[in-house]
CSV table of C-alpha atoms in Angstrom, one decimal:
chain,number,residue,atom,x,y,z
A,1,MET,CA,-82.2,88.3,-105.6
A,2,ASN,CA,-84.7,86.9,-103.1
A,3,GLY,CA,-83.9,84.6,-100.2
A,4,LYS,CA,-84.0,81.6,-102.4
A,5,GLY,CA,-81.3,82.9,-104.7
A,6,ILE,CA,-83.7,83.5,-107.6
A,7,LEU,CA,-83.6,86.8,-109.5
A,8,VAL,CA,-86.8,88.6,-108.6
A,9,ASP,CA,-87.2,90.2,-112.1
A,10,LEU,CA,-87.5,86.8,-113.7
A,11,VAL,CA,-91.0,85.4,-114.5
A,12,PRO,CA,-91.7,82.4,-112.1
A,13,ASP,CA,-91.6,78.9,-113.6
A,14,GLY,CA,-95.0,77.6,-114.7
A,15,LEU,CA,-98.5,78.5,-113.5
A,16,SER,CA,-100.4,78.0,-110.3
A,17,VAL,CA,-103.3,75.6,-110.4
A,18,HIS,CA,-105.6,78.6,-110.3
A,19,GLU,CA,-103.9,80.3,-113.2
A,20,LEU,CA,-104.0,77.1,-115.2
A,21,PHE,CA,-107.7,76.3,-114.8
A,22,ASN,CA,-109.3,79.7,-114.6
A,23,GLN,CA,-108.9,80.2,-118.3
A,24,LYS,CA,-111.5,79.8,-121.1
A,25,THR,CA,-110.1,76.5,-122.2
A,26,ALA,CA,-110.9,73.2,-120.4
A,27,TYR,CA,-108.1,70.6,-119.9
A,28,THR,CA,-107.7,66.9,-119.4
A,29,TYR,CA,-104.7,65.2,-117.7
A,30,ASP,CA,-102.5,64.9,-120.8
A,31,ASP,CA,-102.8,68.7,-121.5
A,32,PHE,CA,-100.5,69.7,-118.7
A,33,ILE,CA,-97.4,68.7,-116.8
A,34,MET,CA,-96.3,69.4,-113.2
A,35,LEU,CA,-92.9,70.9,-112.5
A,36,PRO,CA,-90.5,69.1,-110.0
A,37,GLY,CA,-89.9,70.4,-106.5
A,38,GLN,CA,-87.0,69.8,-104.1
A,39,ILE,CA,-86.5,66.3,-102.6
A,40,SER,CA,-85.5,66.5,-99.0
A,41,PHE,CA,-87.0,63.2,-97.7
A,42,PRO,CA,-86.9,59.5,-98.6
A,43,VAL,CA,-89.7,57.9,-100.6
A,44,GLU,CA,-90.6,55.9,-97.5
A,45,ALA,CA,-91.7,59.1,-95.8
A,46,VAL,CA,-94.5,59.8,-98.3
A,47,LYS,CA,-98.0,59.1,-97.0
A,48,LEU,CA,-101.0,58.4,-99.2
A,49,SER,CA,-103.7,58.7,-96.5
A,50,THR,CA,-106.8,60.5,-97.6
A,51,HIS,CA,-110.6,60.9,-97.0
A,52,LEU,CA,-113.0,59.1,-99.3
A,53,THR,CA,-116.0,60.8,-97.6
A,54,LYS,CA,-116.4,63.2,-94.7
A,55,ASN,CA,-116.1,60.4,-92.2
A,56,ILE,CA,-114.3,57.5,-94.0
A,57,ALA,CA,-110.5,57.7,-94.3
A,58,LEU,CA,-108.4,55.4,-96.4
A,59,LYS,CA,-104.6,54.7,-96.4
A,60,THR,CA,-104.6,54.6,-100.2
A,61,PRO,CA,-106.6,57.0,-102.5
A,62,LEU,CA,-107.7,54.2,-104.8
A,63,VAL,CA,-111.3,53.0,-105.4
A,64,SER,CA,-112.6,50.3,-107.8
A,65,SER,CA,-115.5,51.4,-109.9
A,66,PRO,CA,-119.0,49.9,-109.5
A,67,MET,CA,-119.0,48.2,-112.9
A,68,ASP,CA,-120.1,44.6,-113.6
A,69,THR,CA,-116.7,43.8,-115.2
A,70,VAL,CA,-114.7,45.4,-112.4
A,71,THR,CA,-116.0,45.1,-108.9
A,72,GLU,CA,-117.6,42.2,-107.0
A,73,SER,CA,-116.5,40.8,-103.7
A,74,LYS,CA,-113.1,39.5,-104.8
A,75,MET,CA,-112.1,42.9,-106.0
A,76,ALA,CA,-113.6,44.7,-103.1
A,77,ILE,CA,-111.8,42.4,-100.6
A,78,ASN,CA,-108.4,43.0,-102.1
A,79,MET,CA,-108.9,46.7,-102.6
A,80,ALA,CA,-109.7,47.0,-98.9
A,81,LEU,CA,-106.8,44.8,-97.8
A,82,LEU,CA,-104.5,47.1,-99.8
A,83,GLY,CA,-105.8,50.3,-98.2
A,84,GLY,CA,-108.4,51.4,-100.7
A,85,MET,CA,-112.0,50.4,-101.2
A,86,GLY,CA,-114.2,48.5,-103.7
A,87,ILE,CA,-117.8,49.6,-104.7
A,88,ILE,CA,-120.0,46.6,-105.6
A,89,HIS,CA,-122.0,47.1,-108.8
A,90,TYR,CA,-125.8,46.9,-108.9
A,91,ASN,CA,-126.3,45.3,-112.3
A,92,CYS,CA,-127.7,42.3,-110.5
A,93,SER,CA,-130.5,41.3,-108.1
A,94,ILE,CA,-130.7,42.8,-104.6
A,95,GLU,CA,-129.9,39.3,-103.2
A,96,ASP,CA,-126.8,38.9,-105.3
A,97,GLN,CA,-125.5,42.4,-104.4
A,98,VAL,CA,-126.1,41.8,-100.7
A,99,GLY,CA,-124.4,38.5,-101.0
A,100,GLU,CA,-121.3,40.1,-102.4
A,101,VAL,CA,-121.2,42.7,-99.6
A,102,LYS,CA,-121.6,39.9,-97.0
A,103,LYS,CA,-118.6,38.1,-98.4
A,104,VAL,CA,-116.5,41.2,-98.0
A,105,LYS,CA,-117.7,41.8,-94.4
A,106,ARG,CA,-117.1,38.2,-93.4
A,107,PHE,CA,-113.6,38.1,-94.9
A,108,LYS,CA,-111.6,39.9,-92.2
A,109,ASN,CA,-112.8,40.4,-88.7
A,110,GLY,CA,-111.6,41.0,-85.2
A,111,PHE,CA,-114.4,39.4,-83.1
A,112,ILE,CA,-116.6,37.7,-85.7
A,113,MET,CA,-120.0,38.5,-84.2
A,114,ASP,CA,-122.1,36.7,-86.9
A,115,PRO,CA,-120.1,33.7,-88.1
A,116,VAL,CA,-121.7,30.9,-90.1
A,117,VAL,CA,-123.1,28.4,-87.6
A,118,LEU,CA,-124.6,25.0,-88.1
A,119,GLY,CA,-126.7,22.7,-85.9
A,120,PRO,CA,-126.6,18.9,-85.1
A,121,SER,CA,-129.0,18.1,-88.0
A,122,HIS,CA,-126.6,19.5,-90.7
A,123,LYS,CA,-124.3,17.2,-92.7
A,124,VAL,CA,-120.7,17.5,-94.0
A,125,SER,CA,-122.2,18.4,-97.4
A,126,ASP,CA,-123.4,21.7,-95.8
A,127,ILE,CA,-119.8,22.4,-94.8
A,128,ASP,CA,-118.8,21.9,-98.4
A,129,ALA,CA,-121.5,24.4,-99.5
A,130,ILE,CA,-120.1,26.9,-97.0
A,131,LYS,CA,-116.6,26.4,-98.4
A,132,GLU,CA,-117.9,26.9,-101.9
A,133,ASN,CA,-119.7,30.1,-101.1
A,134,PHE,CA,-117.4,31.7,-98.5
A,135,GLY,CA,-114.0,30.1,-98.9
A,136,PHE,CA,-113.6,28.7,-95.4
A,137,THR,CA,-114.5,25.4,-93.5
A,138,GLY,CA,-114.1,26.3,-89.8
A,139,VAL,CA,-117.7,26.2,-88.7
A,140,PRO,CA,-119.0,26.1,-85.1
A,141,ILE,CA,-121.8,23.7,-84.2
A,142,THR,CA,-124.4,24.8,-81.6
A,143,GLU,CA,-127.5,23.2,-80.2
A,144,ALA,CA,-129.9,25.5,-82.1
A,145,GLY,CA,-127.6,26.0,-85.2
A,146,LYS,CA,-127.2,29.7,-84.4
A,147,MET,CA,-125.3,32.2,-82.2
A,148,ASN,CA,-126.1,32.5,-78.5
A,149,SER,CA,-126.8,28.8,-78.3
A,150,LYS,CA,-124.8,26.2,-76.5
A,151,LEU,CA,-121.5,25.3,-78.3
A,152,LEU,CA,-121.3,21.6,-79.1
A,153,GLY,CA,-118.1,21.6,-81.2
A,154,ILE,CA,-116.4,22.9,-84.3
A,155,VAL,CA,-115.7,21.4,-87.7
A,156,THR,CA,-112.5,22.2,-89.5
A,157,ASN,CA,-111.0,21.2,-92.8
A,158,ARG,CA,-108.8,18.5,-91.1
A,159,ASP,CA,-112.0,16.9,-89.7
A,160,ILE,CA,-113.5,16.2,-93.2
A,161,ASP,CA,-110.5,16.4,-95.6
A,162,PHE,CA,-110.4,12.7,-96.5
A,163,LEU,CA,-114.0,11.8,-95.7
A,164,LYS,CA,-115.7,10.1,-98.7
A,165,ASP,CA,-119.3,10.0,-97.3
A,166,ARG,CA,-120.4,13.7,-97.3
A,167,THR,CA,-123.8,12.8,-95.9
A,168,VAL,CA,-122.4,12.1,-92.4
A,169,PRO,CA,-123.9,14.4,-89.7
A,170,VAL,CA,-121.5,17.1,-88.5
A,171,THR,CA,-121.7,15.9,-84.9
A,172,GLU,CA,-119.9,12.7,-85.9
A,173,VAL,CA,-116.8,14.5,-87.3
A,174,MET,CA,-116.6,17.7,-85.2
A,175,THR,CA,-114.1,18.3,-82.5
A,176,PRO,CA,-116.3,18.4,-79.3
A,177,ALA,CA,-116.5,21.5,-77.2
A,178,SER,CA,-114.8,19.6,-74.3
A,179,ASP,CA,-111.6,19.3,-76.4
A,180,LEU,CA,-111.7,22.9,-77.6
A,181,ILE,CA,-109.7,25.9,-76.3
A,182,VAL,CA,-112.2,28.7,-75.8
A,183,ALA,CA,-112.1,32.2,-74.4
A,184,GLN,CA,-114.6,33.7,-72.1
A,185,GLU,CA,-116.9,36.6,-73.0
A,186,GLY,CA,-115.4,39.9,-72.1
A,187,CYS,CA,-111.8,39.1,-73.1
A,188,THR,CA,-110.0,41.7,-75.2
A,189,LEU,CA,-109.0,41.1,-78.8
A,190,ASP,CA,-105.4,41.2,-77.8
A,191,ASP,CA,-106.1,38.4,-75.2
A,192,ALA,CA,-107.9,36.4,-77.8
A,193,ASN,CA,-105.1,36.8,-80.3
A,194,MET,CA,-102.5,35.7,-77.7
A,195,LEU,CA,-104.5,32.6,-76.9
A,196,LEU,CA,-104.7,31.8,-80.6
A,197,ARG,CA,-100.9,32.1,-80.9
A,198,THR,CA,-100.1,30.0,-77.9
A,199,SER,CA,-102.7,27.3,-78.7
A,200,LYS,CA,-101.7,27.1,-82.4
A,201,LYS,CA,-105.4,26.6,-83.2
A,202,GLY,CA,-107.2,28.0,-86.3
A,203,LYS,CA,-110.3,29.2,-84.6
A,204,LEU,CA,-111.0,30.5,-81.1
A,205,PRO,CA,-114.7,30.3,-79.9
A,206,ILE,CA,-115.8,33.0,-77.4
A,207,VAL,CA,-118.4,31.7,-75.0
A,208,ASN,CA,-120.4,33.1,-72.1
A,209,ALA,CA,-120.8,31.7,-68.6
A,210,SER,CA,-123.5,29.3,-69.8
A,211,GLY,CA,-121.3,27.9,-72.6
A,212,ASP,CA,-123.2,29.7,-75.3
A,213,LEU,CA,-121.3,30.8,-78.4
A,214,VAL,CA,-121.2,34.6,-78.6
A,215,ALA,CA,-118.3,35.3,-81.0
A,216,LEU,CA,-115.4,33.7,-82.9
A,217,VAL,CA,-111.8,34.8,-83.6
A,218,SER,CA,-109.8,33.4,-86.6
A,219,ARG,CA,-106.1,32.8,-87.0
A,220,ASP,CA,-106.4,33.7,-90.6
A,221,ASP,CA,-107.3,37.2,-89.5
A,222,LEU,CA,-104.2,37.5,-87.5
A,223,LYS,CA,-102.1,36.7,-90.6
A,224,LYS,CA,-104.1,39.1,-92.7
A,225,HIS,CA,-103.5,41.9,-90.1
A,226,ARG,CA,-99.8,41.1,-90.3
A,227,ASP,CA,-99.7,40.9,-94.1
A,228,PHE,CA,-102.0,43.9,-94.8
A,229,PRO,CA,-101.3,46.6,-92.1
A,230,GLN,CA,-102.9,49.3,-94.4
A,231,ALA,CA,-106.2,47.5,-94.7
A,232,SER,CA,-109.3,49.6,-94.7
A,233,LYS,CA,-111.3,48.5,-91.6
A,234,ASP,CA,-114.1,49.6,-89.4
A,235,LYS,CA,-112.6,50.9,-86.2
A,236,LYS,CA,-115.0,49.0,-84.0
A,237,SER,CA,-115.8,45.7,-85.7
A,238,LYS,CA,-112.5,45.4,-87.7
A,239,HIS,CA,-114.6,44.4,-90.7
A,240,LEU,CA,-113.3,45.4,-94.1
A,241,LEU,CA,-114.9,48.6,-95.5
A,242,VAL,CA,-117.0,48.1,-98.6
A,243,GLY,CA,-119.4,50.2,-100.6
A,244,ALA,CA,-122.2,49.4,-103.0
A,245,ALA,CA,-123.9,51.2,-105.8
A,246,ILE,CA,-127.7,52.0,-106.0
A,247,GLY,CA,-129.9,53.9,-108.3
A,248,THR,CA,-132.6,56.6,-107.6
A,249,ARG,CA,-135.8,54.5,-108.2
A,250,GLU,CA,-138.3,53.5,-105.5
A,251,THR,CA,-137.1,49.9,-105.8
A,252,ASP,CA,-133.6,51.1,-104.8
A,253,LYS,CA,-134.9,52.0,-101.4
A,254,GLU,CA,-135.5,48.3,-100.9
A,255,ARG,CA,-131.9,47.6,-102.1
A,256,LEU,CA,-130.6,50.3,-99.7
A,257,LYS,CA,-132.5,48.7,-96.8
A,258,ALA,CA,-131.0,45.3,-97.6
A,259,LEU,CA,-127.5,46.7,-97.9
A,260,ALA,CA,-127.8,48.6,-94.6
A,261,SER,CA,-128.8,45.4,-92.9
A,262,VAL,CA,-125.5,43.7,-93.7
A,263,GLY,CA,-123.3,46.6,-92.7
A,264,CYS,CA,-122.5,48.3,-96.0
A,265,ASP,CA,-120.4,51.3,-95.1
A,266,VAL,CA,-121.0,53.6,-98.1
A,267,VAL,CA,-123.4,53.8,-101.0
A,268,VAL,CA,-122.6,55.4,-104.4
A,269,ILE,CA,-125.7,56.8,-106.1
A,270,ASP,CA,-124.8,55.7,-109.6
A,271,SER,CA,-125.9,58.1,-112.3
A,272,SER,CA,-124.1,59.6,-115.3
A,273,GLN,CA,-125.8,62.9,-114.6
A,274,GLY,CA,-126.1,63.4,-110.9
A,275,ASP,CA,-127.8,66.8,-110.7
A,276,SER,CA,-131.4,65.5,-110.9
A,277,ILE,CA,-134.4,65.8,-108.5
A,278,PHE,CA,-134.4,62.0,-108.3
A,279,GLN,CA,-130.9,62.0,-106.9
A,280,LEU,CA,-131.4,65.0,-104.6
A,281,ASP,CA,-134.4,63.2,-103.1
A,282,MET,CA,-132.5,60.0,-102.7
A,283,VAL,CA,-129.6,61.7,-100.9
A,284,LYS,CA,-132.0,63.3,-98.5
A,285,TYR,CA,-133.8,60.0,-97.9
A,286,ILE,CA,-130.6,58.1,-97.1
A,287,LYS,CA,-129.3,60.8,-94.7
A,288,SER,CA,-132.7,60.8,-92.9
A,289,ASN,CA,-133.3,57.1,-92.7
A,290,TYR,CA,-129.7,55.7,-92.6
A,291,PRO,CA,-127.5,58.3,-91.1
A,292,ARG,CA,-124.7,55.7,-90.4
A,293,ILE,CA,-124.2,55.2,-94.2
A,294,GLU,CA,-122.0,57.6,-96.0
A,295,VAL,CA,-123.3,58.8,-99.4
A,296,ILE,CA,-121.2,59.4,-102.5
A,297,ALA,CA,-123.3,61.4,-104.9
A,298,GLY,CA,-122.8,62.1,-108.6
A,299,ASN,CA,-121.6,62.1,-111.2
A,300,VAL,CA,-121.0,65.9,-111.5
A,301,VAL,CA,-118.6,68.1,-113.5
A,302,THR,CA,-119.7,71.7,-112.6
A,303,MET,CA,-119.7,73.7,-109.4
A,304,SER,CA,-123.5,74.2,-109.8
A,305,GLN,CA,-124.1,70.5,-109.8
A,306,ALA,CA,-121.8,70.1,-106.8
A,307,GLU,CA,-123.7,72.8,-104.9
A,308,HIS,CA,-127.0,71.1,-105.2
A,309,LEU,CA,-125.8,67.7,-104.1
A,310,ILE,CA,-123.8,69.1,-101.2
A,311,ALA,CA,-126.8,71.0,-100.0
A,312,ALA,CA,-128.9,67.8,-100.1
A,313,GLY,CA,-126.4,66.2,-97.7
A,314,ALA,CA,-123.8,64.3,-99.9
A,315,ASP,CA,-120.7,63.1,-98.0
A,316,SER,CA,-118.6,62.9,-101.1
A,317,LEU,CA,-118.9,63.7,-104.8
A,318,ARG,CA,-118.0,61.5,-107.8
A,319,VAL,CA,-116.6,63.6,-110.6
A,320,GLY,CA,-116.6,62.7,-114.3
A,321,MET,CA,-118.9,62.6,-117.3
A,322,GLY,CA,-118.0,60.8,-120.6
A,323,VAL,CA,-114.3,60.5,-119.9
A,324,GLY,CA,-113.9,56.7,-119.3
A,325,SER,CA,-112.2,54.6,-121.9
A,326,ILE,CA,-115.4,52.8,-122.7
A,327,CYS,CA,-117.8,55.8,-122.3
A,328,THR,CA,-119.2,57.7,-125.3
A,329,THR,CA,-121.5,60.2,-123.5
A,330,GLN,CA,-119.6,63.2,-124.7
A,331,GLU,CA,-119.6,61.9,-128.3
A,332,VAL,CA,-123.2,60.8,-128.3
A,333,MET,CA,-124.9,63.4,-126.0
A,334,ALA,CA,-122.6,66.4,-126.6
A,335,VAL,CA,-122.5,66.8,-122.8
A,336,GLY,CA,-119.7,66.5,-120.3
A,337,ARG,CA,-116.4,68.2,-119.5
A,338,PRO,CA,-112.7,67.5,-119.8
A,339,GLN,CA,-111.7,65.7,-116.6
A,340,ALA,CA,-108.9,67.8,-115.1
A,341,THR,CA,-111.0,71.0,-115.3
A,342,ALA,CA,-114.0,69.1,-113.9
A,343,VAL,CA,-112.0,67.8,-110.9
A,344,TYR,CA,-110.5,71.3,-110.2
A,345,LYS,CA,-113.8,73.2,-110.5
A,346,THR,CA,-115.9,70.8,-108.4
A,347,SER,CA,-113.2,70.2,-105.7
A,348,THR,CA,-112.6,73.9,-105.3
A,349,TYR,CA,-116.3,74.4,-104.4
A,350,ALA,CA,-116.6,71.2,-102.4
A,351,ALA,CA,-113.5,72.0,-100.3
A,352,ARG,CA,-115.3,75.0,-98.9
A,353,HIS,CA,-117.9,72.7,-97.4
A,354,GLY,CA,-115.4,70.0,-96.3
A,355,VAL,CA,-116.7,67.5,-98.9
A,356,PRO,CA,-114.1,65.3,-100.7
A,357,VAL,CA,-114.3,64.5,-104.4
A,358,ILE,CA,-113.4,61.4,-106.2
A,359,ALA,CA,-112.0,61.6,-109.8
A,360,ASP,CA,-113.9,59.0,-111.7
A,361,GLY,CA,-112.7,58.1,-115.2
A,362,GLY,CA,-109.9,59.0,-117.6
A,363,ILE,CA,-107.2,57.3,-115.4
A,364,ARG,CA,-104.8,55.4,-117.6
A,365,SER,CA,-101.5,55.7,-115.6
A,366,ILE,CA,-99.9,56.6,-112.3
A,367,GLY,CA,-99.3,60.0,-113.7
A,368,HIS,CA,-103.0,60.5,-114.2
A,369,ILE,CA,-103.7,59.5,-110.6
A,370,VAL,CA,-101.2,62.1,-109.3
A,371,LYS,CA,-102.6,64.8,-111.6
A,372,ALA,CA,-106.1,64.0,-110.4
A,373,LEU,CA,-105.0,64.4,-106.8
A,374,SER,CA,-103.2,67.7,-107.7
A,375,CYS,CA,-106.4,69.0,-109.3
A,376,GLY,CA,-108.1,68.6,-105.9
A,377,ALA,CA,-109.4,65.0,-105.9
A,378,SER,CA,-109.1,63.1,-102.6
A,379,ALA,CA,-109.2,59.7,-104.4
A,380,VAL,CA,-109.5,58.3,-107.8
A,381,MET,CA,-112.0,55.7,-109.1
A,382,MET,CA,-110.6,53.2,-111.6
A,383,GLY,CA,-112.4,50.9,-114.1
A,384,SER,CA,-110.2,50.0,-117.0
A,385,MET,CA,-107.0,50.1,-114.9
A,386,LEU,CA,-108.4,47.2,-112.8
A,387,ALA,CA,-110.5,45.4,-115.4
A,388,GLY,CA,-107.8,43.1,-116.6
A,389,THR,CA,-106.8,41.8,-113.2
A,390,GLU,CA,-107.5,38.3,-111.8
A,391,GLU,CA,-109.9,39.7,-109.2
A,392,ALA,CA,-112.2,41.4,-111.8
A,393,PRO,CA,-115.3,39.4,-112.7
A,394,GLY,CA,-115.2,37.3,-115.8
A,395,GLU,CA,-113.0,34.7,-117.5
A,396,TYR,CA,-109.8,35.2,-119.4
A,397,PHE,CA,-109.8,34.4,-123.1
A,398,TYR,CA,-107.1,34.5,-125.8
A,399,LYS,CA,-107.1,36.6,-129.0
A,400,ASP,CA,-104.1,37.1,-131.3
A,401,GLY,CA,-101.8,35.6,-128.7
A,402,LEU,CA,-102.9,37.9,-125.9
A,403,ARG,CA,-104.6,37.0,-122.7
A,404,LEU,CA,-107.6,39.2,-122.3
A,405,LYS,CA,-110.7,39.9,-120.1
A,406,LYS,CA,-114.0,41.5,-121.2
A,407,TYR,CA,-114.6,45.1,-120.1
A,408,ARG,CA,-117.7,47.1,-120.9
A,409,GLY,CA,-119.2,50.4,-120.0
A,410,MET,CA,-122.3,50.5,-117.9
A,411,GLY,CA,-123.8,52.6,-120.7
A,412,SER,CA,-123.0,50.0,-123.4
A,413,LEU,CA,-126.0,48.3,-125.0
A,414,GLU,CA,-124.9,44.9,-123.5
A,415,ALA,CA,-124.9,46.3,-119.9
A,416,MET,CA,-128.0,48.4,-120.4
A,417,LEU,CA,-130.0,45.3,-121.4
A,418,LYS,CA,-128.9,43.7,-118.2
A,419,GLY,CA,-130.1,46.7,-116.1
A,420,GLY,CA,-127.4,49.3,-116.4
A,421,ASP,CA,-129.8,51.6,-118.2
A,422,GLN,CA,-131.1,52.9,-114.8
A,423,ARG,CA,-128.0,55.1,-114.4
A,424,TYR,CA,-128.9,56.8,-117.7
A,425,PHE,CA,-132.7,57.2,-117.0
A,426,SER,CA,-133.3,54.9,-119.9
A,427,GLU,CA,-134.9,51.7,-118.4
A,428,GLY,CA,-138.3,52.6,-119.8
A,429,ASP,CA,-137.1,53.5,-123.3
A,430,ARG,CA,-138.3,51.3,-126.2
A,431,ILE,CA,-135.2,52.3,-128.1
A,432,LYS,CA,-131.9,52.2,-126.2
A,433,VAL,CA,-129.3,54.8,-127.0
A,434,ALA,CA,-125.9,53.4,-125.8
A,435,GLN,CA,-123.5,55.7,-124.0
A,436,GLY,CA,-120.7,53.2,-123.9
A,437,VAL,CA,-119.0,50.3,-125.6
A,438,SER,CA,-117.9,46.8,-124.9
A,439,GLY,CA,-114.3,45.7,-125.4
A,440,SER,CA,-111.5,43.8,-123.8
A,441,VAL,CA,-108.4,44.7,-121.8
A,442,VAL,CA,-105.0,42.9,-121.4
A,443,ASP,CA,-104.3,40.7,-118.4
A,444,LYS,CA,-102.7,42.7,-115.6
A,445,GLY,CA,-102.2,39.8,-113.2
A,446,THR,CA,-103.3,40.1,-109.6
A,447,VAL,CA,-104.4,43.2,-107.8
A,448,ARG,CA,-102.1,42.2,-105.0
A,449,LYS,CA,-99.2,43.0,-107.2
A,450,PHE,CA,-100.7,45.7,-109.5
A,451,VAL,CA,-102.0,48.0,-106.7
A,452,PRO,CA,-98.7,48.0,-104.7
A,453,TYR,CA,-97.0,49.0,-108.0
A,454,LEU,CA,-99.4,51.9,-108.3
A,455,ILE,CA,-98.8,52.9,-104.7
A,456,GLN,CA,-95.1,52.9,-105.0
A,457,GLY,CA,-95.3,54.9,-108.2
A,458,MET,CA,-97.5,57.5,-106.6
A,459,LYS,CA,-95.0,57.8,-103.7
A,460,HIS,CA,-92.1,58.4,-106.1
A,461,ALA,CA,-94.2,61.0,-108.0
A,462,LEU,CA,-95.0,62.9,-104.8
A,463,GLN,CA,-91.4,62.8,-103.9
A,464,ASP,CA,-90.4,64.3,-107.2
A,465,LEU,CA,-92.9,67.1,-106.6
A,466,GLY,CA,-91.3,67.7,-103.2
A,467,VAL,CA,-94.5,66.9,-101.2
A,468,THR,CA,-94.8,64.3,-98.4
A,469,SER,CA,-98.4,63.4,-98.5
A,470,VAL,CA,-101.7,63.8,-100.3
A,471,GLU,CA,-102.7,66.6,-97.9
A,472,ASP,CA,-99.3,68.3,-98.4
A,473,LEU,CA,-99.9,68.1,-102.2
A,474,ARG,CA,-103.3,69.8,-101.7
A,475,LEU,CA,-101.9,72.6,-99.6
A,476,LYS,CA,-98.9,73.3,-101.8
A,477,THR,CA,-101.0,73.2,-104.9
A,478,THR,CA,-103.5,75.6,-103.4
A,479,ASN,CA,-100.9,78.1,-102.3
A,480,GLY,CA,-99.1,78.0,-105.6
A,481,GLU,CA,-95.9,76.1,-104.6
A,482,VAL,CA,-96.6,73.2,-106.9
A,483,ARG,CA,-96.4,74.6,-110.4
A,484,PHE,CA,-98.0,73.5,-113.7
A,485,GLU,CA,-97.4,74.1,-117.4
A,486,LEU,CA,-99.5,73.4,-120.5
A,487,ARG,CA,-98.1,71.0,-123.1
A,488,THR,CA,-98.3,71.2,-126.9
A,489,ALA,CA,-99.0,68.1,-128.9
A,490,ALA,CA,-95.2,67.9,-129.6
A,491,ALA,CA,-94.4,68.2,-125.9
A,492,GLN,CA,-96.9,65.3,-125.2
A,493,ALA,CA,-95.2,63.2,-127.8
A,494,GLU,CA,-91.8,64.0,-126.5
A,495,GLY,CA,-92.9,63.0,-122.9
A,496,SER,CA,-94.0,59.6,-124.0
A,497,VAL,CA,-92.1,56.7,-125.6
A,498,HIS,CA,-90.8,57.7,-129.0
A,499,SER,CA,-88.1,57.1,-131.6
A,500,LEU,CA,-88.0,53.3,-131.1
A,501,HIS,CA,-88.7,50.6,-133.7
A,502,SER,CA,-90.5,48.6,-131.0
A,503,TYR,CA,-90.7,48.3,-127.3
A,504,GLU,CA,-92.4,46.4,-124.5
A,505,LYS,CA,-94.4,48.0,-121.7
A,506,HIS,CA,-94.7,46.1,-118.4
A,507,PHE,CA,-96.9,47.1,-115.5
A,508,ILE,CA,-94.9,45.2,-112.9
C-alpha cells in the first residue's frame, strides 16, 4: 500500500486530462465526467477569481457574448457588477455602440470625472432627456455648461418631481451652489464618501479654489459598492469594466478609435474563423496604436491558430467554432471542432505564453462551465444561457403559455442582413449562406438572481472536486490530481433526469 492507503497494484481511477484529450477522438463536455476529490474546506472558501486577459482580472469567470440578442449596456452593467464582464455587440452603428459603452462607464464611478453637465440656458426638459438616456437626474449646472466651469447649482429629482411646466430654465429650479455641500479638489475618495454619509446628500460636487466643478461623487455609487463588492472595476477610475466587439475591416479602425475615446477596456475581434491575415493585421494595429486596450482574438480551435494570433500580440483567445446552440457552422461548412478538445488543445499551447483562453459556446449548465474551466479555460462566454434574462435586449412574448425572448445567432440570415455577416467574411456576397438560426429561449428572470445561482453552483462543484479556486483547479488538473472518465450514451442518460413521468426544472 502507498501512503494514502491505496493498493499500489490497482489501476488508478480515471484518466488525467492529458490522457483523455491526447487520443484520436475529439470530445465535447457531455462526453466525460470528472471524479470527486476530498472535501476539506467549506464552500465559502472557494474563490472564482481568474484572468480574462493578460492584464484584466475578474472575480467571476463569466462573460456575456457580443450578440445583438444578448449584450447591450444593461447586460454589461449587471455582468460587471456581479464580477464578470459584458461585451457589447457591433451589429449597430458606431454611434450606437459607443453610446452603450458610455452608459456602462457612467454607471458606477468613484470620482466621476466626466459627468453630464448643463448650463443656464438648458430647460427642465433637458433633465428629462438625461433621465431617459442615462437613468439619473442629479445634474450639475455650470456657467459654461461643461466641466471646469464655475458651479452654479445642481438639479435633482426632488427639484423637478412635481413640476408641470418642463420648459422652465434649470436655473429657476436648481439648488444654488451657496446651499450645496461641496468638497475641495485634492480630497480622497474616502473623505468624499464620508462627507456624503454625514451630509445625507445624493451628490457631492468637487470644486477647485475658484469654485469650478472638477468632479462629482454619487451616493448611489456608495450603495453599489456595498451591494456589489465583487464588481469588475478599473483600479484607478473605479469605472465598471466593459468590452466591445469589432471586425477586421478598415471601417472598424474608426469604430476602434471611437471606442478607445470613451474608455473601452477590451475589444473582441469578432470572427467565426480567427486565423486570417485580416485579423492578424488588426491585432497588430490595435497593439501598436492603442496599447492600453486589451485584445481578445479568435475564434480558434487549434494550436496552430492560437500560435498565429498569440504571435501577433493577442492578450486572450476566444475558443469555439460551430458549437453554440444557434450556430450551424459545423453542419453547413463541415469545419470546427468539439468544444472540450478545442479548449484543451488551445489552452495547453496558450498557457506556455501566459495567454488566457475563453471557452465560447456550448455552455448549457453549471456543469459545462466547470468542465470548460477544467479543460484549461480561464473564463466562459455565454449566449443562450443569458439570452432569456430581463437584461438581454428585446421584448418578452408569449407562446404556448411560455414567456419567451428572441435569440438568434450572429450567423443567422436575420442577423447577417443587419450586419452580422462581417464576422463570416460575407458582407459582399450576393447570396448569403447562413451559419446560424433564429429561435427563442425561456424567460430566466433577472441576471442579478441568475448569475449568483451560477456562481454558487460553481463553488459547490469545485468543492466536490476538492479544489479551492479556479487556479487550484488548473494546477490539480495539469498535474493529474483531478481525474476524468469517458461516458457512454447510457452513462450520460443515467447522469441526467430519467425514469419520471414528468418533472419541473427551475434555474433559481
